[in-house]
């Protein structure tokens, strides 16, 4: 299959390697000319593309059957340009005659907003808690509007990404010995890089369409996660100050049941806290 991966960072590189290993012809994009050489080792074609450039996106799409959007905004104020402008640039190019049969987008469970730790699934209406969450929700809507019989659009709402080089211990070690605002009761949802790669292949092979949460089986309260992490790695415990409040834009227990019912299984159903950076 001819596959274009628009945005080739942590996730994009892992799936590019995987798909190429299985004989697919892989095009990847970067916005950074200095990354071209590095990316040439894992792709058949590397293009320098900004998502809001219709000519460059058009070139990336030419002759492709599958487009994966695995974009990541570099700063908080770059969400609109990175996600929404890319979706709005892509959509009209797919609305006419196109070789593309499938679009997969790695989004985020941030679109559910703060649900006070309640369970959410794909039937739960989105309720973003801030502007960037709104932008992600609008990006989903723009992409889903392009779904039609001969073009399957699949949105994967990812949990926090961890894996080699992005171990949970590496992410949270700087918090050891500190006092955090709140009670730590807010819930976080995680997904290992290997499971993301497996789910992307699952979505490709089964031509999934619609929205699927991509999180592991076991949401964890932040306090529990950090307590266990500190114990496992002999780190100074973290304290909580319930008198200090902090806005929690993503406090929801995200269900992966829909993806499981479609036949997918996580290799890491629980968040691996033991991985050493
Ligand atoms: N990190 C998390 O915990 C988390 C949680 C939930 C969902 N997600 C979602 O998962 C996805 C993949 O994350 P990741 O960690 O693989 O991201 P990443 O490592 O930051 O890679 C992002 C890629 O997007 C490219 N990019 C940035 N702005 C762009 C633009 N305007 N136009 C085109 N390409 C652009 C970057 O280009 P360069 O090569 O030039 O840098 C890079 O290749 C993202 O969609 C993110 O929203 C992440």
PDB file of C-alpha atoms in Angstrom, residues 61 129 162 275 277:
ATOM      1  CA  UNK A  61      -1.011  12.954  -1.335  1.00  0.00           C
ATOM      2  CA  UNK A 129     -12.259  22.502  28.523  1.00  0.00           C
ATOM      3  CA  UNK A 162       4.690   6.760  26.646  1.00  0.00           C
ATOM      4  CA  UNK A 275      10.245   1.087  32.423  1.00  0.00           C
ATOM      5  CA  UNK A 277      14.666   5.794  31.189  1.00  0.00           C
TER       6      UNK A 277
END
